Tab-separated table of C-alpha atoms in Angstrom:
chain	number	residue	atom	x	y	z
A	20	MET	CA	109.586	67.467	88.302
A	21	ILE	CA	110.009	69.518	91.451
A	22	ASN	CA	111.060	73.160	91.343
A	23	SER	CA	109.884	74.603	94.642
A	24	ARG	CA	109.592	78.201	95.794
A	25	ASP	CA	108.792	77.214	99.380
A	26	LEU	CA	111.323	77.978	102.116
A	27	LYS	CA	110.092	74.828	103.894
A	28	ASP	CA	111.817	72.829	101.151
A	29	LEU	CA	115.220	74.173	102.226
A	30	LEU	CA	117.306	72.699	105.028
A	31	PRO	CA	116.064	74.261	108.297
A	32	LYS	CA	119.266	76.289	108.796
A	33	VAL	CA	119.117	77.636	105.238
A	34	ALA	CA	115.380	78.348	105.512
A	35	ALA	CA	116.062	80.436	108.633
A	36	MET	CA	118.834	82.323	106.828
A	37	ALA	CA	116.557	82.921	103.825
A	38	SER	CA	113.769	84.185	106.095
A	39	ASN	CA	116.213	86.565	107.765
A	40	PHE	CA	117.380	87.722	104.316
A	41	ILE	CA	113.784	88.526	103.295
A	42	VAL	CA	113.180	90.487	106.521
A	43	LYS	CA	116.458	92.418	106.240
A	44	CYS	CA	115.764	93.282	102.589
A	45	LYS	CA	112.304	94.566	103.554
A	46	GLU	CA	113.818	96.610	106.395
A	47	SER	CA	116.133	98.227	103.837
A	48	GLY	CA	113.195	99.058	101.585
A	49	ILE	CA	113.446	96.182	99.121
A	50	ASP	CA	110.744	93.540	98.781
A	51	VAL	CA	111.972	90.239	97.377
A	52	ILE	CA	110.209	87.175	96.059
A	53	ILE	CA	111.824	83.772	96.309
A	54	THR	CA	111.617	82.252	92.834
A	55	SER	CA	113.281	78.879	93.468
A	56	THR	CA	114.425	76.766	96.404
A	57	TYR	CA	114.736	72.986	96.083
A	58	ARG	CA	114.996	71.478	92.600
A	59	ASP	CA	115.055	67.782	91.840
A	60	THR	CA	117.563	66.375	89.336
A	61	GLU	CA	115.054	66.379	86.482
A	62	SER	CA	114.194	70.069	86.990
A	63	GLN	CA	117.868	70.988	87.245
A	64	ASN	CA	118.624	69.134	84.009
A	65	ALA	CA	115.765	70.958	82.255
A	66	LEU	CA	117.159	74.285	83.445
A	67	TYR	CA	120.650	73.281	82.296
A	68	GLU	CA	119.303	72.515	78.809
A	69	GLN	CA	117.899	76.051	78.510
A	70	GLY	CA	119.954	77.938	75.961
A	71	ARG	CA	121.694	74.740	74.943
A	72	THR	CA	119.134	72.334	73.480
A	73	THR	CA	115.985	74.337	74.316
A	74	SER	CA	115.101	77.985	73.762
A	75	GLY	CA	116.131	80.769	76.095
A	76	LYS	CA	119.398	82.033	77.466
A	77	VAL	CA	121.832	79.950	79.487
A	78	VAL	CA	121.060	80.476	83.174
A	79	THR	CA	123.138	77.758	84.854
A	80	ASN	CA	126.251	75.692	84.352
A	81	ALA	CA	125.039	73.022	86.794
A	82	LYS	CA	123.497	69.771	85.619
A	83	GLY	CA	121.247	67.720	87.888
A	84	GLY	CA	123.100	66.744	91.057
A	85	GLN	CA	125.637	69.540	90.552
A	86	SER	CA	123.619	72.422	92.013
A	87	TYR	CA	123.241	73.384	95.644
A	88	HIS	CA	119.520	73.694	94.849
A	89	ASN	CA	119.497	69.881	94.587
A	90	TYR	CA	120.669	69.656	98.207
A	91	GLN	CA	118.143	72.117	99.675
A	92	CYS	CA	120.704	74.783	100.493
A	93	ALA	CA	120.243	77.380	97.731
A	94	PHE	CA	117.535	79.780	96.642
A	95	ASP	CA	116.927	82.317	93.916
A	96	PHE	CA	115.162	85.636	94.387
A	97	VAL	CA	114.111	88.773	92.565
A	98	PRO	CA	113.733	92.305	93.966
A	99	ILE	CA	110.242	93.779	93.612
A	100	VAL	CA	109.641	97.491	93.013
A	101	ASN	CA	106.116	98.901	92.713
A	102	GLY	CA	104.784	95.341	92.485
A	103	LYS	CA	106.993	94.363	89.550
A	104	ALA	CA	109.947	91.993	89.388
A	105	GLN	CA	113.165	93.921	88.677
A	106	TRP	CA	115.251	91.302	86.882
A	107	ASN	CA	117.555	93.945	85.359
A	108	ASP	CA	117.960	96.271	88.365
A	109	LEU	CA	121.628	95.683	89.117
A	110	ASP	CA	121.633	98.156	92.017
A	111	ALA	CA	118.748	96.367	93.753
A	112	PHE	CA	120.461	93.001	93.291
A	113	LYS	CA	123.712	94.409	94.683
A	114	LYS	CA	121.931	95.788	97.753
A	115	CYS	CA	120.282	92.400	98.273
A	116	GLY	CA	123.652	90.689	97.771
A	117	VAL	CA	125.228	92.738	100.565
A	118	ILE	CA	122.335	91.768	102.824
A	119	ALA	CA	122.676	88.094	101.857
A	120	VAL	CA	126.348	88.096	102.855
A	121	GLU	CA	125.477	89.833	106.126
A	122	CYS	CA	122.997	86.983	106.754
A	123	GLY	CA	125.781	84.402	106.344
A	124	LEU	CA	124.915	83.404	102.796
A	125	GLU	CA	127.115	83.197	99.727
A	126	TRP	CA	125.808	85.530	97.020
A	127	ALA	CA	126.561	84.388	93.476
A	128	GLY	CA	126.803	87.993	92.312
A	129	ASN	CA	130.252	87.959	93.954
A	130	TRP	CA	131.469	84.991	91.927
A	131	LYS	CA	134.433	85.567	89.621
A	132	SER	CA	132.761	83.966	86.602
A	133	PHE	CA	129.159	83.207	85.651
A	134	LYS	CA	127.770	85.651	88.178
A	135	GLU	CA	124.203	84.792	89.155
A	136	MET	CA	122.694	87.936	90.633
A	137	ALA	CA	119.547	86.133	91.797
A	138	HIS	CA	121.268	83.191	93.562
A	139	CYS	CA	122.187	82.682	97.222
A	140	GLN	CA	123.446	79.552	98.940
A	141	TYR	CA	124.793	78.195	102.180
A	142	THR	CA	127.260	75.351	101.744
A	143	GLY	CA	128.472	74.832	105.289
A	144	GLY	CA	131.914	74.564	103.693
A	145	LEU	CA	130.928	71.448	101.745
A	146	SER	CA	131.570	70.968	98.045
A	147	ILE	CA	129.046	69.490	95.630
A	148	LYS	CA	131.206	66.326	95.551
A	149	GLU	CA	130.966	65.996	99.325
A	150	LEU	CA	127.189	66.420	99.171
A	151	GLN	CA	127.013	63.844	96.372
A	152	ASP	CA	128.993	61.502	98.632
A	153	GLY	CA	126.376	61.879	101.366
A	154	LYS	CA	127.856	64.498	103.674
A	155	VAL	CA	125.252	66.716	105.313
A	156	ILE	CA	125.274	70.453	105.974
A	157	VAL	CA	124.845	71.240	109.657
């Protein structure tokens, strides 16, 4: 199973956007840690099962092959304050979300349903179906 945290496992364009996001967050006084980049199908399926057939709360509605993480164009992050991950600091996530959008990323905290405060992606205008069919983000 592969569940990377390395920006090198993102598409080059997305890795550059993620790097810019990290720098801009730091410039605004917020340190962030990237908690997930590329996930293989098996890792995505395991995450999907969380809160359904395994313990924990539901954290995704995407099965393997249905997440932008599977196509190297999404990452998750957490703001860090005083050396500690701030998973419940809505204000910090919102500030990071504004920065993500300014960097050209889609921030899942802006989604209408199933908001994912820790998720950013760049789709290049392509749907999951198009990526499944072999189209490539440029």
